[in-house]
Short mmCIF file of C-alpha atoms (C1' of nucleotides) in Angstrom, two decimals:
data_model
loop_
_atom_site.label_atom_id
_atom_site.label_comp_id
_atom_site.label_asym_id
_atom_site.label_seq_id
_atom_site.Cartn_x
_atom_site.Cartn_y
_atom_site.Cartn_z
CA UNK A 1 20.16 78.05 -11.57
CA UNK A 2 18.02 74.96 -11.49
CA UNK A 3 17.46 72.92 -8.38
CA UNK A 4 19.85 69.97 -8.15
CA UNK A 5 18.20 66.60 -8.54
CA UNK A 6 19.14 63.19 -7.28
CA UNK A 7 20.70 62.22 -10.58
CA UNK A 8 22.81 65.37 -10.83
CA UNK A 9 25.14 64.27 -8.06
CA UNK A 10 27.69 61.50 -8.48
CA UNK A 11 27.45 59.40 -5.34
CA UNK A 12 30.37 58.76 -3.00
CA UNK A 13 31.27 55.21 -2.06
CA UNK A 14 29.64 54.24 1.22
CA UNK A 15 31.30 51.88 3.67
CA UNK A 16 31.06 50.80 7.29
CA UNK A 17 34.09 49.92 9.43
CA UNK A 18 33.95 48.26 12.84
CA UNK A 19 36.52 48.57 15.60
CA UNK A 20 36.10 45.32 17.52
CA UNK A 21 37.76 45.45 20.93
CA UNK A 22 38.39 42.72 23.45
CA UNK A 23 40.65 42.20 26.45
CA UNK A 24 43.15 39.40 26.00
CA UNK A 25 46.43 38.62 27.70
CA UNK A 26 46.04 41.70 29.89
CA UNK A 27 45.80 44.06 26.95
CA UNK A 28 43.17 45.76 24.87
CA UNK A 29 43.11 44.12 21.45
CA UNK A 30 41.61 45.08 18.10
CA UNK A 31 40.42 42.66 15.48
CA UNK A 32 42.06 43.19 12.08
CA UNK A 33 41.50 41.64 8.67
CA UNK A 34 43.95 41.28 5.84
CA UNK A 35 43.10 43.01 2.59
CA UNK A 36 42.78 40.73 -0.44
CA UNK A 37 45.95 40.14 -2.44
CA UNK A 38 44.46 40.83 -5.89
CA UNK A 39 46.35 43.63 -7.60
CA UNK A 40 43.11 45.43 -8.47
CA UNK A 41 42.34 45.96 -4.79
CA UNK A 42 43.68 48.93 -2.85
CA UNK A 43 46.23 48.17 -0.12
CA UNK A 44 46.60 44.50 -1.13
CA UNK A 45 47.67 42.24 1.72
CA UNK A 46 47.67 45.05 4.30
CA UNK A 47 45.88 44.83 7.62
CA UNK A 48 42.70 46.84 8.04
CA UNK A 49 39.63 47.24 10.20
CA UNK A 50 36.85 44.81 9.29
CA UNK A 51 34.32 46.55 7.12
CA UNK A 52 33.27 47.20 3.60
CA UNK A 53 30.57 48.53 1.36
CA UNK A 54 27.02 49.01 2.50
CA UNK A 55 24.90 46.47 0.64
CA UNK A 56 21.61 48.20 0.02
CA UNK A 57 19.97 44.91 -0.89
CA UNK A 58 20.78 43.26 2.44
CA UNK A 59 21.32 46.09 4.92
CA UNK A 60 18.23 47.81 6.26
CA UNK A 61 20.32 50.51 7.92
CA UNK A 62 23.87 51.42 8.90
CA UNK A 63 23.69 49.78 12.30
CA UNK A 64 22.42 46.61 10.66
CA UNK A 65 25.32 46.72 8.26
CA UNK A 66 27.75 47.03 11.17
CA UNK A 67 26.08 44.13 12.97
CA UNK A 68 26.29 42.01 9.84
CA UNK A 69 30.01 42.65 9.42
CA UNK A 70 30.57 41.96 13.10
CA UNK A 71 28.68 38.66 12.94
CA UNK A 72 30.53 37.63 9.79
CA UNK A 73 33.89 37.98 11.48
CA UNK A 74 33.15 36.99 15.04
CA UNK A 75 29.90 35.03 15.19
CA UNK A 76 28.69 37.50 17.82
CA UNK A 77 25.19 38.90 17.40
CA UNK A 78 24.48 41.21 20.30
CA UNK A 79 27.56 43.05 21.46
CA UNK A 80 27.80 46.51 22.86
CA UNK A 81 27.85 48.55 19.67
CA UNK A 82 28.15 52.32 19.37
CA UNK A 83 28.70 54.63 16.47
CA UNK A 84 31.90 56.65 16.69
CA UNK A 85 31.26 58.93 13.74
CA UNK A 86 31.68 59.19 10.02
CA UNK A 87 34.52 60.30 7.82
CA UNK A 88 34.41 61.14 4.16
CA UNK A 89 36.72 62.83 1.69
CA UNK A 90 37.93 62.81 -1.86
CA UNK A 91 41.23 61.22 -0.94
CA UNK A 92 40.74 58.61 1.76
CA UNK A 93 40.08 55.81 -0.74
CA UNK A 94 42.00 55.60 -4.04
CA UNK A 95 38.84 54.37 -5.76
CA UNK A 96 37.20 57.78 -5.32
CA UNK A 97 35.26 60.07 -2.99
CA UNK A 98 34.20 57.82 -0.16
CA UNK A 99 32.57 57.89 3.24
CA UNK A 100 32.83 55.47 6.09
CA UNK A 101 30.65 55.06 9.14
CA UNK A 102 32.71 53.85 12.06
CA UNK A 103 31.30 51.70 14.85
CA UNK A 104 33.02 50.36 17.92
CA UNK A 105 32.04 47.03 19.44
CA UNK A 106 33.07 45.81 22.90
CA UNK A 107 33.07 42.06 23.43
CA UNK A 108 34.21 39.51 25.94
CA UNK A 109 37.10 37.79 24.25
CA UNK A 110 35.73 34.34 25.05
CA UNK A 111 32.55 35.00 23.06
CA UNK A 112 34.57 35.67 19.96
CA UNK A 113 34.63 32.84 17.44
CA UNK A 114 36.98 33.59 14.58
CA UNK A 115 36.03 30.41 12.74
CA UNK A 116 32.32 31.19 12.57
CA UNK A 117 32.47 33.56 9.66
CA UNK A 118 34.25 31.23 7.27
CA UNK A 119 37.88 32.18 6.64
CA UNK A 120 39.72 32.68 9.91
CA UNK A 121 42.83 33.05 7.81
CA UNK A 122 43.48 36.72 7.31
CA UNK A 123 42.02 37.51 10.73
CA UNK A 124 44.04 38.50 13.76
CA UNK A 125 43.93 40.46 16.97
CA UNK A 126 46.53 43.13 17.59
CA UNK A 127 47.27 44.62 21.01
CA UNK A 128 46.59 48.32 21.35
CA UNK A 129 49.69 50.40 21.95
CA UNK A 130 48.94 54.01 22.73
CA UNK A 131 46.77 55.44 20.02
CA UNK A 132 46.95 52.51 17.65
CA UNK A 133 48.43 49.09 17.06
CA UNK A 134 52.04 49.98 16.29
CA UNK A 135 51.74 49.03 12.64
CA UNK A 136 50.49 50.63 9.46
CA UNK A 137 46.88 50.00 8.52
CA UNK A 138 45.16 50.31 5.15
CA UNK A 139 43.31 53.49 4.14
CA UNK A 140 42.92 55.95 7.02
CA UNK A 141 42.14 53.13 9.40
CA UNK A 142 44.88 54.11 11.85
CA UNK A 143 43.08 57.42 12.30
CA UNK A 144 39.68 55.76 12.59
CA UNK A 145 41.05 53.38 15.19
CA UNK A 146 42.57 56.27 17.11
CA UNK A 147 39.21 58.04 17.14
CA UNK A 148 37.46 54.92 18.40
CA UNK A 149 40.03 54.45 21.14
CA UNK A 150 39.61 58.08 22.12
CA UNK A 151 35.88 57.59 22.41
CA UNK A 152 36.23 54.44 24.49
CA UNK A 153 38.81 55.96 26.81
CA UNK A 154 36.82 59.14 27.18
CA UNK A 155 33.67 57.30 28.17
CA UNK A 156 35.62 55.02 30.47
CA UNK A 157 36.32 58.07 32.64
CA UNK A 158 32.67 58.54 33.51
CA UNK A 159 30.57 55.54 32.41
CA UNK A 160 30.28 51.80 32.92
CA UNK A 161 31.40 51.14 29.35
CA UNK A 162 34.33 48.75 30.02
CA UNK A 163 32.02 46.29 31.75
CA UNK A 164 31.08 45.10 28.28
CA UNK A 165 34.60 43.79 27.74
CA UNK A 166 34.04 41.16 30.43
CA UNK A 167 32.20 37.84 30.34
CA UNK A 168 28.75 37.62 31.91
CA UNK A 169 30.06 36.98 35.43
CA UNK A 170 33.04 38.86 36.84
CA UNK A 171 34.54 40.14 40.05
CA UNK A 172 35.06 43.75 41.06
CA UNK A 173 38.79 43.19 40.84
CA UNK A 174 38.47 42.05 37.25
CA UNK A 175 36.28 45.03 36.45
CA UNK A 176 38.81 47.42 37.94
CA UNK A 177 41.59 45.71 36.03
CA UNK A 178 39.74 46.26 32.75
CA UNK A 179 39.27 49.94 33.55
CA UNK A 180 42.98 50.21 34.27
CA UNK A 181 43.93 48.52 31.01
CA UNK A 182 41.70 50.83 29.01
CA UNK A 183 42.83 53.97 30.79
CA UNK A 184 46.46 52.95 31.08
CA UNK A 185 46.72 54.05 34.68
CA UNK A 186 45.94 52.60 38.11
CA UNK A 187 42.75 53.52 39.94
CA UNK A 188 42.09 53.70 43.65
CA UNK A 189 40.56 50.44 44.83
CA UNK A 190 38.25 51.85 47.48
CA UNK A 191 36.89 54.69 45.39
CA UNK A 192 36.39 52.35 42.47
CA UNK A 193 34.45 49.80 44.48
CA UNK A 194 32.33 52.41 46.18
CA UNK A 195 31.43 53.97 42.85
CA UNK A 196 30.52 50.72 41.18
CA UNK A 197 28.49 49.36 44.08
CA UNK A 198 26.59 52.63 44.48
CA UNK A 199 25.69 52.74 40.81
CA UNK A 200 22.81 50.26 40.74
CA UNK A 201 24.67 48.67 37.89
CA UNK A 202 25.69 45.29 39.28
CA UNK A 203 23.84 42.30 40.57
CA UNK A 204 25.52 40.14 43.19
CA UNK A 205 25.39 36.55 41.95
CA UNK A 206 25.90 35.21 45.46
CA UNK A 207 28.64 33.02 44.08
CA UNK A 208 32.38 33.23 44.55
CA UNK A 209 35.21 33.02 42.10
CA UNK A 210 37.73 30.44 43.34
CA UNK A 211 41.20 31.65 42.51
CA UNK A 212 43.56 29.88 44.85
CA UNK A 213 43.55 32.87 47.18
CA UNK A 214 40.67 34.47 48.98
CA UNK A 215 37.62 34.03 46.72
CA UNK A 216 35.92 37.12 45.31
CA UNK A 217 32.22 37.80 44.88
CA UNK A 218 30.88 37.41 41.38
CA UNK A 219 28.63 40.02 39.81
CA UNK A 220 26.85 40.48 36.54
CA UNK A 221 25.36 43.51 34.82
CA UNK A 222 21.75 44.21 35.68
CA UNK A 223 19.20 43.25 33.04
CA UNK A 224 18.27 46.65 31.69
CA UNK A 225 21.72 48.09 32.28
CA UNK A 226 22.74 50.06 29.27
CA UNK A 227 25.46 52.56 30.06
CA UNK A 228 25.51 54.07 33.52
CA UNK A 229 26.81 57.63 33.61
CA UNK A 230 28.68 58.73 36.72
CA UNK A 231 28.52 62.36 37.70
CA UNK A 232 32.25 62.64 38.28
CA UNK A 233 35.22 61.60 36.25
CA UNK A 234 38.07 59.68 37.74
CA UNK A 235 40.75 62.13 38.71
CA UNK A 236 43.24 63.05 36.02
CA UNK A 237 46.78 62.57 37.22
CA UNK B 1 31.98 33.65 -4.57
CA UNK B 2 33.97 36.43 -6.17
CA UNK B 3 35.21 39.39 -4.24
CA UNK B 4 32.81 42.33 -4.49
CA UNK B 5 34.14 45.22 -6.49
CA UNK B 6 33.40 48.90 -6.37
CA UNK B 7 31.03 48.68 -9.29
CA UNK B 8 29.07 45.75 -7.88
CA UNK B 9 27.47 47.88 -5.20
CA UNK B 10 24.76 50.44 -5.96
CA UNK B 11 25.67 53.52 -3.96
CA UNK B 12 23.40 55.12 -1.38
CA UNK B 13 22.60 58.79 -1.62
CA UNK B 14 24.93 60.83 0.55
CA UNK B 15 23.83 64.01 2.28
CA UNK B 16 24.90 66.33 5.07
CA UNK B 17 22.46 68.09 7.41
CA UNK B 18 23.36 70.88 9.81
CA UNK B 19 21.58 71.73 13.05
CA UNK B 20 22.30 75.44 13.46
CA UNK B 21 21.55 76.66 16.97
CA UNK B 22 21.41 80.16 18.38
CA UNK B 23 19.96 81.84 21.44
CA UNK B 24 17.29 84.40 20.63
CA UNK B 25 14.50 85.91 22.68
CA UNK B 26 15.56 83.86 25.67
CA UNK B 27 15.19 80.55 23.85
CA UNK B 28 17.30 78.09 21.96
CA UNK B 29 16.42 78.33 18.28
CA UNK B 30 17.09 76.14 15.26
CA UNK B 31 17.47 77.36 11.72
CA UNK B 32 15.07 75.69 9.27
CA UNK B 33 14.70 75.84 5.52
CA UNK B 34 11.61 75.26 3.46
CA UNK B 35 11.70 72.40 0.97
CA UNK B 36 11.15 73.40 -2.66
CA UNK B 37 7.55 73.37 -3.88
CA UNK B 38 8.17 71.37 -7.08
CA UNK B 39 6.06 68.25 -7.11
CA UNK B 40 9.05 66.08 -8.04
CA UNK B 41 10.74 66.92 -4.75
CA UNK B 42 10.08 64.92 -1.56
CA UNK B 43 8.25 66.76 1.22
CA UNK B 44 7.46 69.81 -0.94
CA UNK B 45 7.03 73.00 1.05
CA UNK B 46 7.81 71.37 4.40
CA UNK B 47 10.35 72.69 6.85
CA UNK B 48 13.64 70.83 7.17
CA UNK B 49 17.16 71.12 8.49
CA UNK B 50 19.49 72.90 6.08
CA UNK B 51 21.51 70.36 4.16
CA UNK B 52 21.68 68.42 0.98
CA UNK B 53 23.80 66.24 -1.20
CA UNK B 54 27.54 66.06 -0.87
CA UNK B 55 29.01 67.63 -4.00
CA UNK B 56 32.12 65.62 -4.74
CA UNK B 57 33.31 68.26 -7.17
CA UNK B 58 33.28 71.05 -4.59
CA UNK B 59 33.52 69.37 -1.21
CA UNK B 60 36.91 68.11 -0.12
CA UNK B 61 35.44 66.32 2.86
CA UNK B 62 32.29 66.01 4.95
CA UNK B 63 33.23 68.77 7.36
CA UNK B 64 33.91 71.04 4.39
CA UNK B 65 30.50 70.20 3.01
CA UNK B 66 28.88 71.10 6.33
CA UNK B 67 30.81 74.37 6.46
CA UNK B 68 29.71 75.19 2.92
CA UNK B 69 26.07 74.62 3.73
CA UNK B 70 26.39 76.65 6.89
CA UNK B 71 28.02 79.56 5.05
CA UNK B 72 25.40 79.45 2.31
CA UNK B 73 22.58 79.90 4.80
CA UNK B 74 24.14 82.12 7.44
CA UNK B 75 27.21 83.83 6.05
CA UNK B 76 29.17 82.45 9.00
CA UNK B 77 32.51 80.84 8.26
CA UNK B 78 34.03 79.72 11.56
CA UNK B 79 31.43 78.59 14.02
CA UNK B 80 31.70 75.90 16.62
CA UNK B 81 30.97 72.82 14.52
CA UNK B 82 30.79 69.24 15.73
CA UNK B 83 29.65 66.04 14.11
CA UNK B 84 26.70 64.40 15.85
CA UNK B 85 26.70 61.17 13.89
CA UNK B 86 25.38 59.58 10.77
CA UNK B 87 22.14 57.87 9.92
CA UNK B 88 21.40 55.72 6.92
CA UNK B 89 18.63 53.37 5.91
CA UNK B 90 16.57 52.14 3.01
CA UNK B 91 13.53 54.11 4.08
CA UNK B 92 14.54 57.50 5.40
CA UNK B 93 14.43 59.15 1.96
CA UNK B 94 11.74 58.21 -0.59
CA UNK B 95 14.31 58.57 -3.36
CA UNK B 96 16.17 55.50 -2.13
CA UNK B 97 18.76 54.15 0.31
CA UNK B 98 20.37 57.23 1.76
CA UNK B 99 22.78 58.32 4.43
CA UNK B 100 23.13 61.63 6.16
CA UNK B 101 25.98 63.03 8.19
CA UNK B 102 24.64 65.34 10.88
CA UNK B 103 26.59 68.29 12.24
CA UNK B 104 25.61 70.75 14.92
CA UNK B 105 26.78 74.37 14.80
CA UNK B 106 26.59 76.82 17.71
CA UNK B 107 26.53 80.51 16.80
CA UNK B 108 25.93 83.84 18.40
CA UNK B 109 22.63 84.95 16.97
CA UNK B 110 23.98 88.39 16.07
CA UNK B 111 26.60 86.89 13.74
CA UNK B 112 23.91 85.19 11.71
CA UNK B 113 23.09 86.91 8.43
CA UNK B 114 20.14 85.29 6.73
CA UNK B 115 20.45 87.52 3.68
CA UNK B 116 24.03 86.54 2.92
CA UNK B 117 23.27 83.29 1.18
CA UNK B 118 20.83 84.64 -1.37
CA UNK B 119 17.23 83.74 -0.69
CA UNK B 120 16.29 84.54 2.88
CA UNK B 121 12.78 83.56 1.90
CA UNK B 122 12.20 80.00 2.97
CA UNK B 123 14.50 80.44 5.97
CA UNK B 124 13.36 80.76 9.56
CA UNK B 125 14.34 80.11 13.12
CA UNK B 126 12.10 77.99 15.30
CA UNK B 127 12.31 77.91 19.11
CA UNK B 128 13.23 74.57 20.62
CA UNK B 129 10.49 73.01 22.70
CA UNK B 130 11.56 69.91 24.53
CA UNK B 131 13.09 67.47 22.09
CA UNK B 132 12.18 69.33 18.93
CA UNK B 133 10.43 72.36 17.51
CA UNK B 134 6.80 71.40 18.05
CA UNK B 135 6.12 70.94 14.36
CA UNK B 136 6.64 68.22 11.77
CA UNK B 137 9.86 68.28 9.80
CA UNK B 138 10.72 66.67 6.49
CA UNK B 139 12.41 63.25 6.29
CA UNK B 140 13.62 62.00 9.68
CA UNK B 141 14.82 65.47 10.57
CA UNK B 142 12.82 65.61 13.80
CA UNK B 143 14.83 62.61 15.00
CA UNK B 144 18.12 64.09 13.79
CA UNK B 145 17.32 67.34 15.59
CA UNK B 146 16.46 65.43 18.74
CA UNK B 147 19.80 63.63 18.59
CA UNK B 148 21.66 66.91 18.13
CA UNK B 149 19.83 68.49 21.06
CA UNK B 150 20.65 65.46 23.17
CA UNK B 151 24.31 65.85 22.32
CA UNK B 152 24.33 69.55 23.10
CA UNK B 153 22.48 69.13 26.39
CA UNK B 154 24.65 66.21 27.40
CA UNK B 155 27.86 68.14 26.82
CA UNK B 156 26.44 71.20 28.53
CA UNK B 157 26.45 69.20 31.77
CA UNK B 158 30.22 68.91 31.81
CA UNK B 159 31.82 71.18 29.20
CA UNK B 160 32.06 74.83 28.20
CA UNK B 161 30.05 74.19 25.04
CA UNK B 162 27.26 76.78 25.50
CA UNK B 163 29.81 79.60 25.55
CA UNK B 164 29.80 79.37 21.78
CA UNK B 165 26.20 80.56 21.68
CA UNK B 166 27.29 83.98 22.99
CA UNK B 167 28.88 86.93 21.23
CA UNK B 168 32.60 87.56 21.68
CA UNK B 169 32.17 89.50 24.93
CA UNK B 170 29.75 88.42 27.63
CA UNK B 171 29.17 88.49 31.36
CA UNK B 172 29.08 85.54 33.72
CA UNK B 173 25.39 86.16 34.26
CA UNK B 174 24.75 85.88 30.54
CA UNK B 175 26.81 82.70 30.36
CA UNK B 176 24.85 81.16 33.21
CA UNK B 177 21.60 82.18 31.56
CA UNK B 178 22.60 80.37 28.37
CA UNK B 179 23.41 77.23 30.33
CA UNK B 180 20.02 77.43 31.99
CA UNK B 181 18.23 77.84 28.68
CA UNK B 182 19.98 74.84 27.19
CA UNK B 183 19.48 72.64 30.23
CA UNK B 184 16.00 73.87 31.01
CA UNK B 185 16.69 74.18 34.73
CA UNK B 186 18.25 76.75 37.07
CA UNK B 187 21.84 76.42 38.24
CA UNK B 188 23.42 77.57 41.47
CA UNK B 189 25.04 80.95 40.94
CA UNK B 190 28.01 80.53 43.22
CA UNK B 191 28.95 77.07 42.07
CA UNK B 192 28.58 78.14 38.46
CA UNK B 193 30.84 81.16 38.84
CA UNK B 194 33.46 79.25 40.79
CA UNK B 195 33.56 76.53 38.17
CA UNK B 196 33.85 78.90 35.23
CA UNK B 197 36.47 81.13 36.82
CA UNK B 198 38.59 78.16 37.91
CA UNK B 199 38.53 76.63 34.44
CA UNK B 200 41.18 78.78 32.76
CA UNK B 201 38.58 79.29 30.08
CA UNK B 202 37.77 82.99 30.34
CA UNK B 203 39.74 86.16 29.93
CA UNK B 204 38.66 89.20 31.91
CA UNK B 205 38.32 92.06 29.44
CA UNK B 206 38.63 94.61 32.25
CA UNK B 207 35.54 96.30 30.88
CA UNK B 208 32.06 96.45 32.33
CA UNK B 209 28.70 95.90 30.76
CA UNK B 210 26.47 98.89 31.61
CA UNK B 211 22.97 97.65 32.23
CA UNK B 212 21.22 100.26 34.31
CA UNK B 213 22.04 98.35 37.47
CA UNK B 214 25.34 97.35 38.91
CA UNK B 215 27.62 96.74 35.90
CA UNK B 216 29.03 93.28 35.32
CA UNK B 217 32.54 92.31 34.25
CA UNK B 218 32.92 91.32 30.63
CA UNK B 219 34.82 88.22 29.62
CA UNK B 220 35.74 86.51 26.41
CA UNK B 221 36.88 82.98 25.61
CA UNK B 222 40.64 82.50 25.74
CA UNK B 223 42.40 82.28 22.39
CA UNK B 224 43.11 78.57 22.20
CA UNK B 225 40.00 77.65 24.11
CA UNK B 226 38.33 74.75 22.41
CA UNK B 227 36.05 72.86 24.71
CA UNK B 228 36.92 72.73 28.38
CA UNK B 229 35.86 69.50 30.10
CA UNK B 230 34.87 69.74 33.75
CA UNK B 231 35.46 66.72 35.94
CA UNK B 232 32.01 66.85 37.50
CA UNK B 233 28.57 67.22 36.06
CA UNK B 234 26.08 69.69 37.39
CA UNK B 235 23.83 67.94 39.85
CA UNK B 236 20.78 66.23 38.41
CA UNK B 237 17.64 67.29 40.21
"C1'" DG C 1 52.69 31.45 59.87
"C1'" DG C 2 53.61 33.63 55.07
"C1'" DA C 3 51.92 35.15 50.70
"C1'" DA C 4 48.43 36.87 47.95
"C1'" DT C 5 44.26 38.78 46.94
"C1'" DA C 6 39.50 40.55 48.70
"C1'" DG C 7 37.33 43.78 51.11
"C1'" DT C 8 36.73 47.68 54.89
"C1'" DG C 9 37.70 51.92 57.90
"C1'" DT C 10 38.83 56.34 58.16
"C1'" DC C 11 40.87 60.76 57.36
"C1'" DT C 12 41.56 64.37 54.03
"C1'" DC C 13 40.40 67.18 50.15
"C1'" DT C 14 37.81 69.27 46.40
"C1'" DA C 15 34.10 71.19 44.47
"C1'" DA C 16 29.13 71.52 44.42
"C1'" DG C 17 24.61 72.97 46.91
"C1'" DA C 18 22.31 76.22 49.78
"C1'" DC C 19 21.71 80.61 50.88
"C1'" DA C 20 22.91 84.76 53.40
"C1'" DA C 21 25.54 88.91 53.07
"C1'" DT C 22 27.72 92.63 50.78
"C1'" DA C 23 28.73 95.79 46.62
"C1'" DT C 24 27.52 98.99 43.01
"C1'" DA C 25 24.78 100.82 39.86
"C1'" DT C 26 20.00 103.80 38.74
"C1'" DG C 27 16.18 106.59 39.90
"C1'" DC D 1 16.79 105.40 50.30
"C1'" DA D 2 14.52 101.50 47.39
"C1'" DT D 3 15.47 98.35 43.82
"C1'" DA D 4 17.94 95.37 40.99
"C1'" DT D 5 21.66 92.84 39.71
"C1'" DA D 6 26.72 91.51 40.59
"C1'" DT D 7 29.80 89.41 43.50
"C1'" DT D 8 31.47 87.19 47.70
"C1'" DG D 9 31.37 84.42 52.28
"C1'" DT D 10 30.56 80.45 54.54
"C1'" DC D 11 28.54 76.23 56.08
"C1'" DT D 12 27.17 71.66 54.59
"C1'" DT D 13 27.56 67.56 51.83
"C1'" DA D 14 28.89 63.87 48.46
"C1'" DG D 15 32.19 61.41 46.72
"C1'" DA D 16 37.12 60.80 45.35
"C1'" DG D 17 42.17 60.01 46.95
"C1'" DA D 18 45.32 58.02 50.15
"C1'" DC D 19 46.45 54.40 52.64
"C1'" DA D 20 46.32 51.48 56.60
"C1'" DC D 21 43.93 47.69 58.30
"C1'" DT D 22 41.28 43.28 58.47
"C1'" DA D 23 39.54 38.84 56.14
"C1'" DT D 24 40.02 34.60 53.68
"C1'" DT D 25 42.09 31.46 51.02
"C1'" DC D 26 46.38 28.16 49.75
"C1'" DC D 27 50.78 26.55 50.75
#
DNA sequence: GGAATAGTGTCTCTAAGACAATATATG
DNA sequence: CATATATTGTCTTAGAGACACTATTCC
């Protein structure tokens, strides 16, 4: 048996898909794109995660490819971006054996500019319901979305991840609200505030948010703050 | 601008690499393979993670490809196997733009059969030292290994993951020892035992391990036991 | 003052850390 | 008995849960 060479192996299709999450109207929302209508295309007209083929002329690496696709759709250049994983099989794309590399991006909804990338037509946000968006998606994108949501919810139990869904300045109440939206359950106010303030994660802006009721202190994430890991999860109830 | 088609995009190379970990001689060890000596091959004769091209004729999916490569090298068919992530760039393989899907497998060292897959020559275990194996590896495999070790150590802080490095029957002392090897620091005996016994993870075999001193109770993992997640991390010191 | 939201006080509870004490084996 | 390892007891501590209470704004 001779050693396999590069040429001996037919190459799978290689794509990147991005799960772009924001908070809007009190719900977690995913950005979706409509598949082209041409009859040659798979899943014509169906909604799908933004993504597509890796372009080896333009993309230096997979993360760069994900950033490019994100910027094309949203105009955002430096979001929180994390790889969820990769999926590949003979059957997930009718065009042949294909792999996809799935990233999840968390953005403040107000930084999102759907016009920036050209055609805002064929772009929409859909509210997350349970494990998905309550509608069929092209390819195996419902499963990819479910995996991304699982990752985000899992990390929300013990990291500062959801902070990236908020604009630069926010109150502790808003931060707790985002956690509750992601987790789908209420959290204890006192424990939440104690945890966040003890975490060396937030910077007090010294300003107040005027809301018509008692104003709340505004915070922002510390400069270097990547993800902060807490040593305990929130209690499972 | 016309819509890109399948054919318009040159396809990256697609590979799978597997970080196969066992405990041996009181240390965490990684299985390595030697690259072929032919001058046409990249990194001839260097040590690397086991892996290679996805074979779209034989592999139904990426996980199946990882399982195949694992079985070829070790004879093991049902290990603990988890995807670590994927890496892809223009430069990581001199043969061109390539992606790899990295899996980590945890095995009991005594289930590993290096003869099973044919040539045991060019196969070795190397003890983990810090973030790697203290020697150069082919491609970007040192970085891939480091990422896999990070994943395993991270999960060891709050899951039952290291149990999969032990044979079917083991004592609590052995389990704690494995945790300590993976984490590289001692753990409190009482807290460790309380946590493990409260986790509904272990089944008391009712048998004792005879060691020359006081015998210890033997346990095994419960049937359905996948990973158990603890709600607190071990303390960082 | 009433309503609403921000923020604090305080008691309980759980599980980890520390470490001493006891138990069971061998020689 | 001495030694070694297994297993338990118990006190302390950190941080979460529960929830009542105070503070500040607008009307």
